[in-house]
Amino acid sequence: MLQPGLTGGSQDSYVKHMLVKGKSKGWRVVVFNSRGCANSPVTTPQLQTASFTADTCHVVDHVSSRYPKASIYAVGWSLGGNILVNYLGREHRRCSLSGAVSLCNPFNLVIADENLRKGFNNIYDRALRGGLSRTFDKHASLFEEMHDEYNVQAGLNPRTVREYDEAITRVSLGYKSVDEYYSNSCSCHVVQHVRIPLLCIQAANDPIAPIEATPYSDIKDNPNCMLIVTPQGGHLGWVAGDDAPFGAPWTDNVVIEFLEHLQKNASKPESS
């Protein structure tokens, strides 16, 4: 199962590259398009959020019921990685995944929010808020019916990602403030509860998922978790490798090798 980042979906190149890699191994590949992403239909006033894991539960349960004998693995990028790790930690008692990979996970949204508003990073904030407002514009009518609760105009023309989340996201989840939403959406708080193999890949110079937000100690203390930190790469910018500059990032090979290792060990018969 592939879980794209903020406003991302099956149309994005990094998702397609991983899909092709997975298919080449003979795996069934499912892309989870979050609410409102990749032109997915929305019938209620809630779009993709960092802390809502019920949809992930539903997708995993659906795939598991369709293929009850299959090992299921998940890969999440950026905000999708944060949602995925939140799912792994919060639902560890019922999680039916056999392994997972998180790439460029912001982990701590409080720190990520502060970092986005520093200096040159506002260019990334501008790009993200543009994606949010375009997605919201397609479904604004659902929110206009509840105009007293949502600030629809701010959702259509937010000055920052934070302003959008204050106007729309935190309201849909019932939080009193955007800071409460960010604080309660941090996947760094639940890494310690992850009970399946999890590989986290981060870049030290990522402007959207700042390295200081990465929970080094909690990952180290959890025997189920591994962490790779590259000195370069930015945000989903690992372009070096055999397929550079327009093909799959080199990290795709690492992800596939990790999942193949898990699958190989899962297929070994237990010793008597």
Short mmCIF file of C-alpha atoms in Angstrom, two decimals:
data_model
loop_
_atom_site.label_atom_id
_atom_site.label_comp_id
_atom_site.label_asym_id
_atom_site.label_seq_id
_atom_site.Cartn_x
_atom_site.Cartn_y
_atom_site.Cartn_z
CA MET A 1 0.00 0.00 0.00
CA LEU A 2 1.38 3.39 -1.03
CA GLN A 3 0.36 6.47 0.98
CA PRO A 4 1.30 9.75 -0.78
CA GLY A 5 2.06 13.10 0.87
CA LEU A 6 0.01 16.25 1.36
CA THR A 7 -2.53 16.60 -1.50
CA GLY A 8 -0.54 13.91 -3.36
CA GLY A 9 -1.91 10.83 -5.06
CA SER A 10 -1.58 8.17 -7.71
CA GLN A 11 -0.72 10.79 -10.34
CA ASP A 12 2.56 11.81 -8.67
CA SER A 13 5.84 10.62 -10.18
CA TYR A 14 7.35 9.35 -6.91
CA VAL A 15 4.27 7.18 -6.39
CA LYS A 16 4.35 5.87 -9.95
CA HIS A 17 8.04 4.99 -9.67
CA MET A 18 7.43 2.92 -6.56
CA LEU A 19 4.38 1.30 -8.13
CA VAL A 20 6.47 0.20 -11.12
CA LYS A 21 9.20 -1.12 -8.82
CA GLY A 22 6.68 -3.12 -6.82
CA LYS A 23 4.93 -4.49 -9.91
CA SER A 24 8.30 -5.60 -11.31
CA LYS A 25 8.65 -7.85 -8.26
CA GLY A 26 5.28 -9.42 -8.92
CA TRP A 27 3.58 -7.62 -6.03
CA ARG A 28 0.04 -6.28 -6.02
CA VAL A 29 0.29 -2.52 -5.46
CA VAL A 30 -2.47 -0.35 -4.00
CA VAL A 31 -2.31 3.45 -3.91
CA PHE A 32 -4.29 5.07 -1.11
CA ASN A 33 -5.61 8.40 -2.39
CA SER A 34 -6.64 10.39 0.68
CA ARG A 35 -9.88 12.35 0.80
CA GLY A 36 -9.98 14.91 -1.97
CA CYS A 37 -6.64 13.85 -3.46
CA ALA A 38 -6.17 12.64 -7.04
CA ASN A 39 -9.75 13.71 -7.79
CA SER A 40 -11.17 11.22 -5.30
CA PRO A 41 -14.78 11.98 -4.38
CA VAL A 42 -15.62 13.78 -1.14
CA THR A 43 -19.13 13.75 0.33
CA THR A 44 -18.50 15.16 3.82
CA PRO A 45 -16.66 18.29 5.00
CA GLN A 46 -13.33 16.62 5.77
CA LEU A 47 -10.22 16.42 3.63
CA GLN A 48 -6.80 14.85 4.21
CA THR A 49 -5.40 15.51 7.69
CA ALA A 50 -2.23 14.54 9.56
CA SER A 51 -3.92 12.80 12.47
CA PHE A 52 -6.95 11.03 10.97
CA THR A 53 -6.05 7.33 10.73
CA ALA A 54 -9.52 5.82 10.34
CA ASP A 55 -9.24 5.84 6.54
CA THR A 56 -5.88 4.07 6.72
CA CYS A 57 -7.47 1.45 8.98
CA HIS A 58 -10.25 0.99 6.46
CA VAL A 59 -7.88 0.61 3.49
CA VAL A 60 -5.61 -1.87 5.30
CA ASP A 61 -8.61 -3.88 6.51
CA HIS A 62 -10.11 -3.91 3.00
CA VAL A 63 -6.89 -5.13 1.37
CA SER A 64 -6.40 -7.70 4.13
CA SER A 65 -9.92 -9.05 3.62
CA ARG A 66 -9.39 -9.27 -0.14
CA TYR A 67 -6.07 -11.10 0.22
CA PRO A 68 -6.17 -12.82 3.63
CA LYS A 69 -3.11 -14.98 2.96
CA ALA A 70 -0.90 -12.15 1.70
CA SER A 71 1.69 -10.20 3.66
CA ILE A 72 0.82 -6.51 3.42
CA TYR A 73 3.41 -3.75 3.47
CA ALA A 74 3.00 0.02 3.41
CA VAL A 75 5.11 2.94 2.22
CA GLY A 76 4.29 6.53 3.18
CA TRP A 77 5.85 9.78 2.02
CA SER A 78 5.90 13.13 3.84
CA LEU A 79 2.50 13.74 5.49
CA GLY A 80 1.51 10.27 4.30
CA GLY A 81 4.45 8.94 6.30
CA ASN A 82 3.24 10.80 9.36
CA ILE A 83 -0.26 9.35 8.96
CA LEU A 84 1.19 5.88 8.42
CA VAL A 85 3.37 6.00 11.55
CA ASN A 86 0.44 7.39 13.54
CA TYR A 87 -1.55 4.38 12.36
CA LEU A 88 1.22 1.94 13.29
CA GLY A 89 1.58 3.39 16.77
CA ARG A 90 -2.06 4.01 17.61
CA GLU A 91 -3.39 0.78 16.13
CA HIS A 92 -0.50 -1.50 17.09
CA ARG A 93 -2.83 -4.00 18.78
CA ARG A 94 -4.86 -4.55 15.60
CA CYS A 95 -2.41 -3.62 12.84
CA SER A 96 -2.33 -6.32 10.16
CA LEU A 97 0.65 -4.91 8.23
CA SER A 98 3.84 -6.99 8.11
CA GLY A 99 6.21 -4.06 7.60
CA ALA A 100 6.34 -0.40 6.63
CA VAL A 101 8.59 2.39 5.35
CA SER A 102 8.30 6.10 6.11
CA LEU A 103 10.13 8.66 3.96
CA CYS A 104 10.56 12.39 4.73
CA ASN A 105 8.13 12.16 7.63
CA PRO A 106 7.77 15.54 9.40
CA PHE A 107 7.22 13.55 12.67
CA ASN A 108 6.74 16.66 14.84
CA LEU A 109 4.28 19.06 13.19
CA VAL A 110 4.91 21.78 15.76
CA ILE A 111 8.58 21.95 14.75
CA ALA A 112 7.73 21.51 11.06
CA ASP A 113 5.29 24.43 11.22
CA GLU A 114 7.88 26.68 12.84
CA ASN A 115 10.49 25.67 10.26
CA LEU A 116 8.19 26.38 7.31
CA ARG A 117 7.85 29.98 8.45
CA LYS A 118 11.60 30.65 8.55
CA GLY A 119 13.32 32.66 5.82
CA PHE A 120 13.57 31.02 2.42
CA ASN A 121 11.38 28.11 3.52
CA ASN A 122 8.31 30.21 2.80
CA ILE A 123 8.71 29.18 -0.83
CA TYR A 124 7.84 25.62 0.22
CA ASP A 125 4.99 26.88 2.35
CA ARG A 126 3.66 28.71 -0.70
CA ALA A 127 3.75 25.53 -2.80
CA LEU A 128 2.01 23.46 -0.13
CA ARG A 129 -0.71 25.99 0.56
CA GLY A 130 -1.35 26.24 -3.18
CA GLY A 131 -2.05 22.52 -3.33
CA LEU A 132 -4.31 22.74 -0.29
CA SER A 133 -6.36 25.64 -1.64
CA ARG A 134 -6.80 24.00 -5.06
CA THR A 135 -8.06 20.81 -3.45
CA PHE A 136 -10.33 22.75 -1.12
CA ASP A 137 -11.74 24.83 -3.99
CA LYS A 138 -13.16 21.68 -5.60
CA HIS A 139 -15.13 20.84 -2.45
CA ALA A 140 -15.77 24.25 -0.88
CA SER A 141 -19.54 23.89 -1.30
CA LEU A 142 -19.56 21.14 1.35
CA PHE A 143 -18.01 23.54 3.84
CA GLU A 144 -20.09 26.59 2.90
CA GLU A 145 -23.15 24.91 4.40
CA MET A 146 -21.35 25.14 7.76
CA HIS A 147 -20.00 28.66 7.23
CA ASP A 148 -20.23 29.62 10.89
CA GLU A 149 -17.71 26.93 11.79
CA TYR A 150 -15.32 27.08 8.83
CA ASN A 151 -13.55 30.13 7.44
CA VAL A 152 -14.21 29.25 3.81
CA GLN A 153 -12.55 32.35 2.36
CA ALA A 154 -9.34 31.65 4.26
CA GLY A 155 -9.48 28.09 2.98
CA LEU A 156 -9.75 29.30 -0.60
CA ASN A 157 -6.99 31.90 -0.30
CA PRO A 158 -4.74 31.02 2.65
CA ARG A 159 -1.58 33.06 3.17
CA THR A 160 0.17 30.11 4.81
CA VAL A 161 -0.37 26.40 5.45
CA ARG A 162 -0.92 27.31 9.08
CA GLU A 163 -3.74 29.69 8.13
CA TYR A 164 -5.40 26.98 6.07
CA ASP A 165 -5.16 24.49 8.91
CA GLU A 166 -6.59 27.04 11.34
CA ALA A 167 -9.52 27.80 9.03
CA ILE A 168 -10.34 24.29 7.82
CA THR A 169 -8.37 21.31 9.11
CA ARG A 170 -8.50 21.79 12.87
CA VAL A 171 -12.25 22.59 12.65
CA SER A 172 -13.03 19.36 10.81
CA LEU A 173 -11.28 17.40 13.55
CA GLY A 174 -12.80 19.33 16.44
CA TYR A 175 -9.62 20.95 17.76
CA LYS A 176 -9.86 24.32 19.48
CA SER A 177 -6.74 25.71 17.79
CA VAL A 178 -4.27 24.88 15.05
CA ASP A 179 -1.56 24.41 17.68
CA GLU A 180 -3.67 21.75 19.40
CA TYR A 181 -4.13 20.03 16.03
CA TYR A 182 -0.40 20.06 15.29
CA SER A 183 0.52 18.86 18.78
CA ASN A 184 -1.92 15.95 18.64
CA SER A 185 -0.91 14.92 15.13
CA CYS A 186 2.80 14.28 15.75
CA SER A 187 3.77 10.72 14.87
CA CYS A 188 6.94 11.15 16.96
CA HIS A 189 4.74 10.61 20.02
CA VAL A 190 3.77 7.06 19.01
CA VAL A 191 6.95 5.62 17.46
CA GLN A 192 7.63 3.84 20.72
CA HIS A 193 4.44 1.80 20.25
CA VAL A 194 5.22 0.48 16.75
CA ARG A 195 5.25 -3.32 16.82
CA ILE A 196 6.13 -4.24 13.23
CA PRO A 197 9.36 -3.63 11.26
CA LEU A 198 9.53 0.05 10.30
CA LEU A 199 12.24 1.73 8.23
CA CYS A 200 12.41 5.54 8.41
CA ILE A 201 14.41 7.45 5.79
CA GLN A 202 15.08 11.16 6.35
CA ALA A 203 17.29 13.83 4.76
CA ALA A 204 19.32 16.10 7.04
CA ASN A 205 18.60 19.13 4.84
CA ASP A 206 14.85 18.60 4.44
CA PRO A 207 13.05 21.99 4.73
CA ILE A 208 9.58 20.46 5.18
CA ALA A 209 10.49 17.55 7.46
CA PRO A 210 13.28 19.19 9.53
CA ILE A 211 15.78 16.73 10.92
CA GLU A 212 15.47 18.15 14.44
CA ALA A 213 11.89 16.83 14.47
CA THR A 214 13.07 13.24 14.00
CA PRO A 215 12.68 11.21 17.23
CA TYR A 216 16.16 9.66 17.22
CA SER A 217 16.03 8.19 20.72
CA ASP A 218 12.55 6.67 20.39
CA ILE A 219 13.49 5.04 17.08
CA LYS A 220 16.76 3.75 18.54
CA ASP A 221 15.03 2.37 21.64
CA ASN A 222 12.40 0.52 19.62
CA PRO A 223 13.86 -2.76 18.28
CA ASN A 224 11.26 -2.76 15.51
CA CYS A 225 12.46 0.53 14.02
CA MET A 226 15.40 1.54 11.84
CA LEU A 227 16.50 5.01 10.76
CA ILE A 228 18.54 6.13 7.74
CA VAL A 229 19.55 9.81 7.54
CA THR A 230 21.17 11.10 4.37
CA PRO A 231 23.17 14.38 4.42
CA GLN A 232 21.42 15.59 1.25
CA GLY A 233 18.12 14.92 -0.46
CA GLY A 234 15.89 17.79 0.56
CA HIS A 235 12.23 16.85 0.57
CA LEU A 236 11.73 13.74 -1.57
CA GLY A 237 14.70 14.85 -3.66
CA TRP A 238 16.91 11.74 -3.69
CA VAL A 239 17.58 11.94 -7.42
CA ALA A 240 21.04 10.34 -7.57
CA GLY A 241 21.38 6.78 -8.83
CA ASP A 242 21.07 4.68 -11.95
CA ASP A 243 17.78 6.27 -12.98
CA ALA A 244 18.78 9.92 -12.35
CA PRO A 245 17.72 12.55 -13.02
CA PHE A 246 14.21 11.68 -14.27
CA GLY A 247 13.73 8.12 -13.10
CA ALA A 248 13.08 6.53 -9.74
CA PRO A 249 15.06 7.90 -6.76
CA TRP A 250 17.77 5.61 -5.37
CA THR A 251 15.81 5.26 -2.14
CA ASP A 252 13.23 3.16 -4.01
CA ASN A 253 15.82 0.38 -4.27
CA VAL A 254 16.46 0.58 -0.52
CA VAL A 255 12.73 0.37 0.18
CA ILE A 256 12.27 -2.62 -2.10
CA GLU A 257 15.29 -4.44 -0.63
CA PHE A 258 13.98 -3.87 2.89
CA LEU A 259 10.53 -5.19 2.05
CA GLU A 260 11.98 -8.15 0.13
CA HIS A 261 14.06 -9.01 3.19
CA LEU A 262 10.95 -8.97 5.37
CA GLN A 263 9.04 -11.08 2.86
CA LYS A 264 11.88 -13.58 2.54
CA ASN A 265 12.07 -14.05 6.30
CA ALA A 266 8.29 -14.31 6.57
CA SER A 267 8.35 -17.12 3.99
CA LYS A 268 10.92 -19.19 5.88
CA PRO A 269 9.49 -22.19 7.73
CA GLU A 270 9.75 -22.00 11.49
CA SER A 271 12.43 -24.21 12.98
CA SER A 272 11.21 -27.05 15.15
#
